[in-house]
Short mmCIF file of N, CA and C in Angstrom, two decimals:
data_model
loop_
_atom_site.label_atom_id
_atom_site.label_comp_id
_atom_site.label_asym_id
_atom_site.label_seq_id
_atom_site.Cartn_x
_atom_site.Cartn_y
_atom_site.Cartn_z
N MET T 1 0.80 -1.19 0.00
CA MET T 1 0.01 -0.01 -0.05
C MET T 1 0.85 1.24 -0.01
N ALA T 2 0.55 2.20 -0.86
CA ALA T 2 1.29 3.46 -0.93
C ALA T 2 0.80 4.36 0.17
N LEU T 3 1.58 5.44 0.46
CA LEU T 3 1.06 6.58 1.26
C LEU T 3 -0.25 7.03 0.76
N GLN T 4 -1.22 7.23 1.50
CA GLN T 4 -2.48 7.82 1.11
C GLN T 4 -2.62 9.20 1.80
N ILE T 5 -3.08 10.13 0.99
CA ILE T 5 -3.38 11.52 1.56
C ILE T 5 -4.79 11.76 1.26
N TYR T 6 -5.57 11.88 2.27
CA TYR T 6 -7.00 12.31 2.18
C TYR T 6 -7.01 13.82 2.30
N GLY T 7 -7.54 14.47 1.27
CA GLY T 7 -7.59 15.86 1.28
C GLY T 7 -8.65 16.48 0.40
N ASP T 8 -9.06 17.70 0.69
CA ASP T 8 -10.03 18.45 -0.11
C ASP T 8 -9.28 19.48 -0.86
N SER T 9 -9.31 19.53 -2.17
CA SER T 9 -8.55 20.41 -2.94
C SER T 9 -8.92 21.89 -2.81
N ILE T 10 -10.02 22.17 -2.11
CA ILE T 10 -10.36 23.59 -1.88
C ILE T 10 -9.61 24.12 -0.62
N SER T 11 -9.00 23.19 0.07
CA SER T 11 -8.36 23.55 1.41
C SER T 11 -6.86 23.74 1.27
N GLY T 12 -6.52 24.98 1.79
CA GLY T 12 -5.03 25.27 1.79
C GLY T 12 -4.30 24.34 2.72
N ASN T 13 -4.98 23.96 3.78
CA ASN T 13 -4.27 23.02 4.68
C ASN T 13 -3.97 21.67 4.06
N CYS T 14 -4.86 21.23 3.17
CA CYS T 14 -4.60 20.00 2.39
C CYS T 14 -3.63 20.20 1.30
N LEU T 15 -3.72 21.33 0.57
CA LEU T 15 -2.80 21.52 -0.53
C LEU T 15 -1.32 21.65 -0.09
N LYS T 16 -1.11 22.26 1.17
CA LYS T 16 0.23 22.37 1.57
C LYS T 16 0.92 21.06 1.83
N VAL T 17 0.14 20.04 2.27
CA VAL T 17 0.65 18.73 2.41
C VAL T 17 0.95 18.11 1.06
N LYS T 18 0.05 18.28 0.05
CA LYS T 18 0.29 17.79 -1.33
C LYS T 18 1.56 18.51 -1.89
N TRP T 19 1.66 19.78 -1.73
CA TRP T 19 2.80 20.53 -2.33
C TRP T 19 4.14 19.99 -1.67
N THR T 20 4.09 19.73 -0.32
CA THR T 20 5.29 19.24 0.32
C THR T 20 5.68 17.88 -0.26
N ALA T 21 4.68 16.99 -0.37
CA ALA T 21 4.99 15.63 -0.93
C ALA T 21 5.52 15.73 -2.34
N ASP T 22 4.89 16.58 -3.18
CA ASP T 22 5.27 16.81 -4.51
C ASP T 22 6.79 17.40 -4.59
N ARG T 23 7.01 18.35 -3.79
CA ARG T 23 8.37 19.01 -3.81
C ARG T 23 9.44 18.06 -3.43
N LEU T 24 9.11 17.07 -2.55
CA LEU T 24 10.01 16.13 -2.09
C LEU T 24 10.10 14.83 -2.91
N GLY T 25 9.19 14.72 -3.87
CA GLY T 25 9.09 13.51 -4.68
C GLY T 25 8.60 12.31 -3.98
N VAL T 26 7.80 12.57 -2.96
CA VAL T 26 7.21 11.45 -2.19
C VAL T 26 6.02 10.93 -3.04
N ALA T 27 5.95 9.58 -3.22
CA ALA T 27 4.88 8.96 -4.00
C ALA T 27 3.68 8.83 -3.00
N TYR T 28 2.46 9.14 -3.50
CA TYR T 28 1.33 9.05 -2.69
C TYR T 28 0.03 8.88 -3.57
N GLU T 29 -0.97 8.38 -2.91
CA GLU T 29 -2.31 8.38 -3.58
C GLU T 29 -3.13 9.46 -2.98
N TRP T 30 -3.62 10.34 -3.76
CA TRP T 30 -4.44 11.45 -3.30
C TRP T 30 -5.90 10.98 -3.29
N ILE T 31 -6.58 11.04 -2.11
CA ILE T 31 -7.98 10.65 -2.01
C ILE T 31 -8.77 11.89 -1.72
N GLU T 32 -9.44 12.43 -2.81
CA GLU T 32 -10.29 13.58 -2.66
C GLU T 32 -11.43 13.30 -1.69
N THR T 33 -11.45 14.19 -0.66
CA THR T 33 -12.35 13.97 0.45
C THR T 33 -13.18 15.35 0.64
N ASN T 34 -14.35 15.45 0.18
CA ASN T 34 -15.16 16.64 0.10
C ASN T 34 -15.71 17.06 1.53
N VAL T 35 -15.16 18.14 2.06
CA VAL T 35 -15.59 18.63 3.29
C VAL T 35 -17.03 19.10 3.23
N LEU T 36 -17.34 19.78 2.15
CA LEU T 36 -18.68 20.38 1.99
C LEU T 36 -19.82 19.40 1.96
N THR T 37 -19.57 18.19 1.54
CA THR T 37 -20.60 17.11 1.56
C THR T 37 -20.41 16.18 2.69
N ALA T 38 -19.64 16.58 3.70
CA ALA T 38 -19.44 15.78 4.93
C ALA T 38 -18.79 14.40 4.77
N GLU T 39 -17.89 14.29 3.73
CA GLU T 39 -17.25 13.02 3.54
C GLU T 39 -16.24 12.76 4.70
N THR T 40 -15.86 13.77 5.44
CA THR T 40 -14.99 13.55 6.61
C THR T 40 -15.82 13.07 7.90
N ARG T 41 -17.04 13.02 7.77
CA ARG T 41 -17.99 12.62 8.86
C ARG T 41 -18.56 11.21 8.76
N THR T 42 -18.08 10.49 7.67
CA THR T 42 -18.53 9.08 7.55
C THR T 42 -17.90 8.30 8.61
N SER T 43 -18.48 7.08 8.91
CA SER T 43 -17.92 6.24 9.94
C SER T 43 -16.58 5.69 9.54
N ALA T 44 -16.33 5.45 8.21
CA ALA T 44 -15.13 4.91 7.73
C ALA T 44 -14.02 5.95 7.93
N PHE T 45 -14.28 7.24 7.59
CA PHE T 45 -13.26 8.25 7.80
C PHE T 45 -12.99 8.54 9.26
N MET T 46 -14.12 8.58 10.06
CA MET T 46 -13.92 8.85 11.50
C MET T 46 -13.14 7.71 12.24
N ALA T 47 -13.15 6.52 11.67
CA ALA T 47 -12.34 5.45 12.22
C ALA T 47 -10.93 5.74 12.05
N LEU T 48 -10.49 6.33 10.93
CA LEU T 48 -9.13 6.82 10.66
C LEU T 48 -8.73 8.02 11.41
N ASN T 49 -9.68 8.99 11.43
CA ASN T 49 -9.35 10.28 12.18
C ASN T 49 -10.63 10.73 12.98
N PRO T 50 -10.63 10.40 14.22
CA PRO T 50 -11.84 10.72 15.05
C PRO T 50 -12.08 12.20 15.08
N ALA T 51 -11.11 13.06 14.76
CA ALA T 51 -11.44 14.53 14.64
C ALA T 51 -12.25 14.88 13.45
N GLY T 52 -12.37 13.99 12.48
CA GLY T 52 -13.17 14.20 11.34
C GLY T 52 -12.63 15.38 10.49
N GLN T 53 -11.33 15.48 10.30
CA GLN T 53 -10.76 16.52 9.53
C GLN T 53 -9.71 16.03 8.47
N VAL T 54 -9.61 16.82 7.41
CA VAL T 54 -8.55 16.63 6.41
C VAL T 54 -7.56 17.77 6.53
N PRO T 55 -6.35 17.59 6.18
CA PRO T 55 -5.74 16.42 5.59
C PRO T 55 -5.52 15.32 6.60
N LEU T 56 -5.38 14.15 6.05
CA LEU T 56 -5.04 12.94 6.85
C LEU T 56 -4.11 12.10 6.01
N ALA T 57 -2.96 11.73 6.52
CA ALA T 57 -2.08 10.82 5.83
C ALA T 57 -2.17 9.43 6.47
N VAL T 58 -2.28 8.46 5.67
CA VAL T 58 -2.25 7.04 6.14
C VAL T 58 -1.01 6.42 5.52
N PHE T 59 -0.07 6.05 6.36
CA PHE T 59 1.18 5.54 5.90
C PHE T 59 1.06 4.05 5.48
N PRO T 60 1.99 3.54 4.69
CA PRO T 60 1.92 2.16 4.25
C PRO T 60 1.74 1.13 5.26
N ASP T 61 2.24 1.39 6.48
CA ASP T 61 2.04 0.44 7.60
C ASP T 61 0.67 0.65 8.25
N GLY T 62 -0.11 1.49 7.71
CA GLY T 62 -1.50 1.65 8.32
C GLY T 62 -1.61 2.79 9.33
N ARG T 63 -0.52 3.33 9.84
CA ARG T 63 -0.69 4.38 10.85
C ARG T 63 -1.13 5.69 10.22
N PRO T 64 -2.21 6.30 10.77
CA PRO T 64 -2.70 7.55 10.34
C PRO T 64 -2.01 8.74 11.10
N LEU T 65 -1.87 9.82 10.34
CA LEU T 65 -1.33 11.10 10.97
C LEU T 65 -2.18 12.21 10.40
N ALA T 66 -2.70 13.01 11.43
CA ALA T 66 -3.51 14.24 11.05
C ALA T 66 -2.77 15.44 11.35
N GLN T 67 -3.39 16.62 11.01
CA GLN T 67 -2.87 17.94 11.28
C GLN T 67 -1.84 18.29 10.12
N SER T 68 -2.13 19.22 9.30
CA SER T 68 -1.32 19.58 8.10
C SER T 68 0.17 19.76 8.46
N ASN T 69 0.43 20.61 9.46
CA ASN T 69 1.83 20.90 9.75
C ASN T 69 2.66 19.67 10.31
N ALA T 70 1.93 18.83 11.01
CA ALA T 70 2.55 17.59 11.55
C ALA T 70 2.90 16.67 10.34
N ILE T 71 2.00 16.53 9.46
CA ILE T 71 2.17 15.65 8.23
C ILE T 71 3.39 16.21 7.45
N MET T 72 3.36 17.52 7.23
CA MET T 72 4.51 18.14 6.40
C MET T 72 5.77 17.97 7.10
N PHE T 73 5.85 18.10 8.43
CA PHE T 73 7.05 17.94 9.12
C PHE T 73 7.57 16.56 9.04
N HIS T 74 6.68 15.58 9.17
CA HIS T 74 7.02 14.18 9.12
C HIS T 74 7.66 13.81 7.71
N LEU T 75 6.92 14.26 6.63
CA LEU T 75 7.29 14.03 5.22
C LEU T 75 8.74 14.63 5.02
N ALA T 76 8.91 15.79 5.48
CA ALA T 76 10.13 16.57 5.18
C ALA T 76 11.36 16.26 6.09
N GLU T 77 11.18 15.33 7.03
CA GLU T 77 12.22 14.98 7.97
C GLU T 77 13.51 14.63 7.16
N GLY T 78 14.62 15.39 7.48
CA GLY T 78 15.88 15.06 6.82
C GLY T 78 16.12 15.75 5.49
N SER T 79 15.06 16.59 5.02
CA SER T 79 15.17 17.27 3.71
C SER T 79 15.62 18.71 3.89
N ASP T 80 15.84 19.39 2.75
CA ASP T 80 16.25 20.78 2.77
C ASP T 80 15.06 21.73 3.17
N LEU T 81 13.86 21.22 3.30
CA LEU T 81 12.80 22.04 3.70
C LEU T 81 12.79 22.32 5.28
N ILE T 82 13.65 21.65 5.96
CA ILE T 82 13.78 21.80 7.42
C ILE T 82 15.22 22.21 7.63
N PRO T 83 15.42 23.45 8.24
CA PRO T 83 16.79 23.90 8.43
C PRO T 83 17.61 22.94 9.34
N GLY T 84 18.88 22.78 9.07
CA GLY T 84 19.72 21.99 9.86
C GLY T 84 20.13 22.68 11.14
N ASP T 85 20.16 24.00 11.21
CA ASP T 85 20.50 24.70 12.39
C ASP T 85 19.30 24.68 13.35
N ALA T 86 19.58 24.27 14.61
CA ALA T 86 18.50 24.18 15.58
C ALA T 86 17.68 25.44 15.78
N PHE T 87 18.28 26.58 15.85
CA PHE T 87 17.52 27.78 16.07
C PHE T 87 16.69 28.13 14.89
N ASP T 88 17.25 28.00 13.60
CA ASP T 88 16.42 28.23 12.45
C ASP T 88 15.30 27.23 12.35
N ARG T 89 15.53 25.98 12.78
CA ARG T 89 14.43 25.02 12.81
C ARG T 89 13.35 25.44 13.74
N ALA T 90 13.76 25.94 14.90
CA ALA T 90 12.79 26.44 15.86
C ALA T 90 12.00 27.65 15.33
N LYS T 91 12.66 28.56 14.60
CA LYS T 91 12.04 29.69 14.01
C LYS T 91 11.05 29.23 12.97
N MET T 92 11.37 28.19 12.14
CA MET T 92 10.45 27.67 11.23
C MET T 92 9.20 27.18 11.91
N LEU T 93 9.40 26.41 12.97
CA LEU T 93 8.24 25.90 13.74
C LEU T 93 7.47 27.09 14.41
N GLU T 94 8.08 28.15 14.86
CA GLU T 94 7.45 29.28 15.34
C GLU T 94 6.42 29.85 14.33
N TRP T 95 6.87 29.98 13.09
CA TRP T 95 5.99 30.48 12.04
C TRP T 95 4.86 29.44 11.70
N MET T 96 5.19 28.18 11.78
CA MET T 96 4.14 27.20 11.53
C MET T 96 3.06 27.19 12.68
N PHE T 97 3.51 27.33 13.87
CA PHE T 97 2.49 27.41 14.90
C PHE T 97 1.71 28.73 14.88
N TRP T 98 2.35 29.79 14.57
CA TRP T 98 1.67 31.11 14.37
C TRP T 98 0.67 31.03 13.19
N GLU T 99 1.01 30.31 12.13
CA GLU T 99 0.16 30.18 10.99
C GLU T 99 -1.23 29.56 11.44
N GLN T 100 -1.20 28.54 12.26
CA GLN T 100 -2.45 27.89 12.66
C GLN T 100 -3.26 28.64 13.66
N TYR T 101 -2.58 29.49 14.39
CA TYR T 101 -3.25 30.24 15.53
C TYR T 101 -3.64 31.69 15.14
N SER T 102 -2.76 32.33 14.32
CA SER T 102 -2.91 33.80 14.11
C SER T 102 -3.10 34.21 12.62
N HIS T 103 -3.10 33.21 11.74
CA HIS T 103 -3.21 33.51 10.33
C HIS T 103 -4.42 32.75 9.73
N GLU T 104 -4.35 31.49 9.70
CA GLU T 104 -5.35 30.58 9.14
C GLU T 104 -6.77 30.82 9.71
N PRO T 105 -6.90 31.10 10.96
CA PRO T 105 -8.31 31.20 11.52
C PRO T 105 -8.92 32.52 10.99
N TYR T 106 -8.20 33.47 10.43
CA TYR T 106 -8.80 34.71 9.92
C TYR T 106 -8.81 34.74 8.39
N ILE T 107 -7.70 34.45 7.79
CA ILE T 107 -7.56 34.51 6.28
C ILE T 107 -8.41 33.46 5.67
N ALA T 108 -8.26 32.23 6.19
CA ALA T 108 -8.96 31.08 5.60
C ALA T 108 -10.45 31.11 5.90
N VAL T 109 -10.82 31.58 7.06
CA VAL T 109 -12.24 31.67 7.42
C VAL T 109 -12.99 32.71 6.61
N ALA T 110 -12.31 33.87 6.48
CA ALA T 110 -12.96 34.90 5.65
C ALA T 110 -13.10 34.40 4.19
N ARG T 111 -12.09 33.70 3.69
CA ARG T 111 -12.19 33.16 2.30
C ARG T 111 -13.27 32.14 2.26
N PHE T 112 -13.41 31.25 3.18
CA PHE T 112 -14.43 30.24 3.10
C PHE T 112 -15.81 30.87 3.11
N GLN T 113 -16.02 31.83 3.99
CA GLN T 113 -17.34 32.46 4.15
C GLN T 113 -17.72 33.17 2.86
N MET T 114 -16.76 33.87 2.20
CA MET T 114 -17.07 34.63 0.97
C MET T 114 -17.13 33.67 -0.24
N LEU T 115 -16.20 32.80 -0.42
CA LEU T 115 -16.05 32.02 -1.66
C LEU T 115 -17.11 30.81 -1.59
N TYR T 116 -17.31 30.17 -0.48
CA TYR T 116 -18.08 28.95 -0.45
C TYR T 116 -19.48 29.15 0.17
N LEU T 117 -19.65 30.21 1.04
CA LEU T 117 -20.93 30.49 1.63
C LEU T 117 -21.54 31.66 0.94
N GLY T 118 -20.82 32.37 0.02
CA GLY T 118 -21.46 33.42 -0.72
C GLY T 118 -21.66 34.74 0.05
N LYS T 119 -21.00 34.90 1.17
CA LYS T 119 -21.23 36.12 1.98
C LYS T 119 -20.46 37.29 1.39
N PRO T 120 -21.04 38.51 1.40
CA PRO T 120 -20.25 39.67 0.92
C PRO T 120 -19.28 40.02 2.07
N VAL T 121 -18.24 40.67 1.71
CA VAL T 121 -17.15 41.07 2.66
C VAL T 121 -17.82 41.96 3.88
N GLU T 122 -18.83 42.73 3.46
CA GLU T 122 -19.40 43.64 4.48
C GLU T 122 -20.12 42.88 5.54
N SER T 123 -20.45 41.61 5.31
CA SER T 123 -21.23 40.87 6.30
C SER T 123 -20.28 40.10 7.22
N LEU T 124 -19.01 40.05 6.94
CA LEU T 124 -18.12 39.22 7.77
C LEU T 124 -17.87 39.95 9.11
N GLU T 125 -17.63 39.13 10.09
CA GLU T 125 -17.37 39.74 11.44
C GLU T 125 -16.11 40.59 11.27
N PRO T 126 -16.21 41.84 11.69
CA PRO T 126 -15.02 42.76 11.53
C PRO T 126 -13.69 42.21 12.12
N ARG T 127 -13.83 41.38 13.16
CA ARG T 127 -12.59 40.82 13.74
C ARG T 127 -11.88 39.98 12.79
N LEU T 128 -12.53 39.27 11.88
CA LEU T 128 -11.86 38.43 10.86
C LEU T 128 -10.99 39.27 10.02
N ILE T 129 -11.51 40.38 9.51
CA ILE T 129 -10.82 41.20 8.61
C ILE T 129 -9.68 41.88 9.37
N GLU T 130 -9.93 42.37 10.56
CA GLU T 130 -8.88 43.10 11.36
C GLU T 130 -7.69 42.18 11.62
N ARG T 131 -8.04 41.03 12.08
CA ARG T 131 -6.93 40.07 12.43
C ARG T 131 -6.26 39.46 11.25
N GLY T 132 -7.01 39.26 10.18
CA GLY T 132 -6.38 38.88 8.91
C GLY T 132 -5.46 39.92 8.40
N ALA T 133 -5.84 41.15 8.40
CA ALA T 133 -4.96 42.22 7.99
C ALA T 133 -3.66 42.37 8.83
N ALA T 134 -3.93 42.06 10.14
CA ALA T 134 -2.74 42.13 11.10
C ALA T 134 -1.76 41.01 10.77
N ALA T 135 -2.32 39.85 10.39
CA ALA T 135 -1.45 38.72 10.02
C ALA T 135 -0.68 39.06 8.76
N LEU T 136 -1.31 39.63 7.77
CA LEU T 136 -0.58 39.99 6.57
C LEU T 136 0.42 41.12 6.80
N ALA T 137 0.10 41.98 7.73
CA ALA T 137 1.07 43.05 8.08
C ALA T 137 2.31 42.45 8.75
N ARG T 138 2.15 41.41 9.59
CA ARG T 138 3.17 40.74 10.25
C ARG T 138 4.09 40.10 9.23
N LEU T 139 3.50 39.39 8.25
CA LEU T 139 4.26 38.80 7.17
C LEU T 139 5.02 39.85 6.39
N GLU T 140 4.37 40.91 6.11
CA GLU T 140 5.00 42.08 5.32
C GLU T 140 6.29 42.54 6.09
N THR T 141 6.22 42.71 7.37
CA THR T 141 7.32 43.22 8.17
C THR T 141 8.52 42.19 7.98
N GLN T 142 8.20 40.94 8.22
CA GLN T 142 9.24 39.92 8.10
C GLN T 142 9.90 39.89 6.69
N LEU T 143 9.04 39.89 5.72
CA LEU T 143 9.54 39.70 4.30
C LEU T 143 10.10 40.89 3.73
N GLN T 144 10.11 42.03 4.48
CA GLN T 144 10.86 43.17 4.09
C GLN T 144 12.27 43.01 4.57
N GLN T 145 12.54 42.04 5.47
CA GLN T 145 13.86 41.77 6.01
C GLN T 145 14.57 40.49 5.41
N SER T 146 13.73 39.55 4.93
CA SER T 146 14.33 38.37 4.54
C SER T 146 13.64 37.85 3.26
N THR T 147 14.30 37.07 2.40
CA THR T 147 13.72 36.52 1.17
C THR T 147 12.70 35.54 1.45
N PHE T 148 12.84 34.71 2.46
CA PHE T 148 11.84 33.69 2.90
C PHE T 148 11.63 33.95 4.36
N LEU T 149 10.73 33.22 4.93
CA LEU T 149 10.39 33.51 6.32
C LEU T 149 11.54 33.16 7.33
N VAL T 150 12.32 32.19 6.95
CA VAL T 150 13.50 31.90 7.74
C VAL T 150 14.75 31.87 6.85
N GLY T 151 15.32 33.03 6.70
CA GLY T 151 16.54 33.19 5.91
C GLY T 151 16.32 33.29 4.42
N ASP T 152 17.19 32.64 3.65
CA ASP T 152 17.19 32.94 2.22
C ASP T 152 16.81 31.76 1.41
N LYS T 153 16.20 30.78 2.05
CA LYS T 153 15.75 29.52 1.31
C LYS T 153 14.37 29.06 1.84
N LEU T 154 13.68 28.36 0.96
CA LEU T 154 12.36 27.90 1.25
C LEU T 154 12.40 26.86 2.38
N THR T 155 11.54 27.03 3.36
CA THR T 155 11.31 26.01 4.37
C THR T 155 9.79 25.68 4.51
N LEU T 156 9.53 24.74 5.35
CA LEU T 156 8.13 24.39 5.53
C LEU T 156 7.30 25.60 6.02
N ALA T 157 7.94 26.57 6.72
CA ALA T 157 7.21 27.75 7.11
C ALA T 157 6.58 28.38 5.92
N ASP T 158 7.33 28.53 4.84
CA ASP T 158 6.82 29.20 3.67
C ASP T 158 5.70 28.42 2.98
N VAL T 159 5.87 27.15 2.94
CA VAL T 159 4.85 26.28 2.37
C VAL T 159 3.53 26.42 3.13
N ALA T 160 3.67 26.33 4.51
CA ALA T 160 2.50 26.43 5.36
C ALA T 160 1.78 27.77 5.16
N LEU T 161 2.58 28.85 5.11
CA LEU T 161 1.89 30.14 5.07
C LEU T 161 1.45 30.62 3.72
N VAL T 162 2.07 30.08 2.69
CA VAL T 162 1.62 30.52 1.33
C VAL T 162 0.24 29.95 0.90
N ALA T 163 -0.16 28.86 1.58
CA ALA T 163 -1.35 28.15 1.17
C ALA T 163 -2.54 29.09 1.15
N TYR T 164 -2.78 29.79 2.29
CA TYR T 164 -3.90 30.73 2.34
C TYR T 164 -3.60 32.14 1.98
N THR T 165 -2.29 32.54 2.14
CA THR T 165 -1.88 33.85 1.74
C THR T 165 -2.16 34.12 0.27
N ARG T 166 -1.79 33.19 -0.56
CA ARG T 166 -1.80 33.35 -2.02
C ARG T 166 -3.28 33.56 -2.51
N VAL T 167 -4.27 33.09 -1.69
CA VAL T 167 -5.65 33.30 -2.12
C VAL T 167 -6.39 34.22 -1.11
N ALA T 168 -5.68 35.04 -0.35
CA ALA T 168 -6.27 35.94 0.57
C ALA T 168 -7.27 36.88 -0.07
N HIS T 169 -7.06 37.25 -1.34
CA HIS T 169 -7.98 38.13 -2.00
C HIS T 169 -9.37 37.56 -2.10
N GLU T 170 -9.50 36.24 -2.08
CA GLU T 170 -10.78 35.55 -2.08
C GLU T 170 -11.53 35.68 -0.78
N GLY T 171 -10.88 36.23 0.23
CA GLY T 171 -11.49 36.54 1.54
C GLY T 171 -11.53 38.02 1.85
N GLY T 172 -11.40 38.79 0.75
CA GLY T 172 -11.53 40.26 0.88
C GLY T 172 -10.29 41.04 1.23
N PHE T 173 -9.09 40.36 1.17
CA PHE T 173 -7.90 41.05 1.51
C PHE T 173 -7.14 41.50 0.23
N ASP T 174 -6.72 42.66 0.26
CA ASP T 174 -6.00 43.22 -0.90
C ASP T 174 -4.50 43.04 -0.79
N LEU T 175 -3.94 42.08 -1.46
CA LEU T 175 -2.51 41.71 -1.35
C LEU T 175 -1.59 42.90 -1.92
N SER T 176 -2.07 43.70 -2.76
CA SER T 176 -1.35 44.79 -3.26
C SER T 176 -0.86 45.77 -2.15
N LEU T 177 -1.53 45.77 -1.04
CA LEU T 177 -1.14 46.54 0.11
C LEU T 177 0.06 45.98 0.79
N TYR T 178 0.49 44.81 0.40
CA TYR T 178 1.62 44.05 0.99
C TYR T 178 2.60 43.63 -0.09
N PRO T 179 3.38 44.56 -0.61
CA PRO T 179 4.21 44.19 -1.79
C PRO T 179 5.28 43.19 -1.49
N ALA T 180 5.86 43.14 -0.28
CA ALA T 180 6.91 42.19 0.02
C ALA T 180 6.19 40.84 0.10
N VAL T 181 4.98 40.68 0.60
CA VAL T 181 4.24 39.44 0.68
C VAL T 181 3.97 39.03 -0.73
N GLU T 182 3.44 39.88 -1.61
CA GLU T 182 3.14 39.49 -3.06
C GLU T 182 4.36 38.96 -3.73
N ALA T 183 5.55 39.60 -3.52
CA ALA T 183 6.72 39.12 -4.15
C ALA T 183 7.17 37.72 -3.59
N TRP T 184 7.03 37.59 -2.24
CA TRP T 184 7.29 36.26 -1.65
C TRP T 184 6.38 35.12 -2.16
N VAL T 185 5.09 35.47 -2.26
CA VAL T 185 4.14 34.48 -2.86
C VAL T 185 4.62 33.94 -4.17
N GLY T 186 5.11 34.89 -5.02
CA GLY T 186 5.62 34.54 -6.35
C GLY T 186 6.84 33.68 -6.26
N ARG T 187 7.77 33.94 -5.36
CA ARG T 187 8.90 33.14 -5.10
C ARG T 187 8.58 31.75 -4.65
N VAL T 188 7.71 31.65 -3.71
CA VAL T 188 7.27 30.32 -3.18
C VAL T 188 6.56 29.53 -4.19
N GLU T 189 5.63 30.15 -4.98
CA GLU T 189 4.91 29.41 -6.03
C GLU T 189 5.91 28.94 -7.05
N ALA T 190 6.89 29.75 -7.45
CA ALA T 190 7.85 29.29 -8.47
C ALA T 190 8.71 28.09 -7.95
N ASP T 191 9.15 28.14 -6.67
CA ASP T 191 9.85 27.07 -6.03
C ASP T 191 9.03 25.84 -5.98
N LEU T 192 7.79 25.90 -5.69
CA LEU T 192 6.89 24.76 -5.51
C LEU T 192 6.36 24.29 -6.88
N GLY T 193 6.49 25.12 -7.89
CA GLY T 193 5.91 24.76 -9.16
C GLY T 193 4.39 24.78 -9.26
N ILE T 194 3.83 25.76 -8.51
CA ILE T 194 2.33 25.93 -8.42
C ILE T 194 1.89 27.29 -9.00
N LYS T 195 0.78 27.45 -9.39
CA LYS T 195 0.22 28.73 -9.78
C LYS T 195 -1.29 28.82 -9.54
#
């Protein structure tokens, strides 16, 4: 059995796992799992991941692993996507933890509500827009100082954060206000071979 990745292609959290596997040349079977039609809530899926979330990786030995950043980290172990220097590695993890706590809950949620629920930006909770803008401003500050989030080469931090940043406009955010972020998105997309 090959590595199986259960994911929904509308989800940045799922795509970043796919992009990591692709970048590393890891062979896998992609199993499209539609969140909007509750495919993550079936008894078969819940047996693999009781949290009922994608992405989910099931390794050839049958062990499942959930949470996008954990899957990415496991796949990339020993690769150039994880810095060799201990402090740089910790900085990469700092960005990845920040992404799930201070970026994704605002950028991705605003995008979901607008793109998939059809809400106009004016109807979104103001806190989503304020905190999403604050996250983009934080990225802008860092990317004015460095080519990538941790130094001068792509790490998992960049893969994690580009997933929803590159589509932030679908959540009502104007990326032209963040030129360093826009340039970084282009660099990361080029490195990953995505568009």
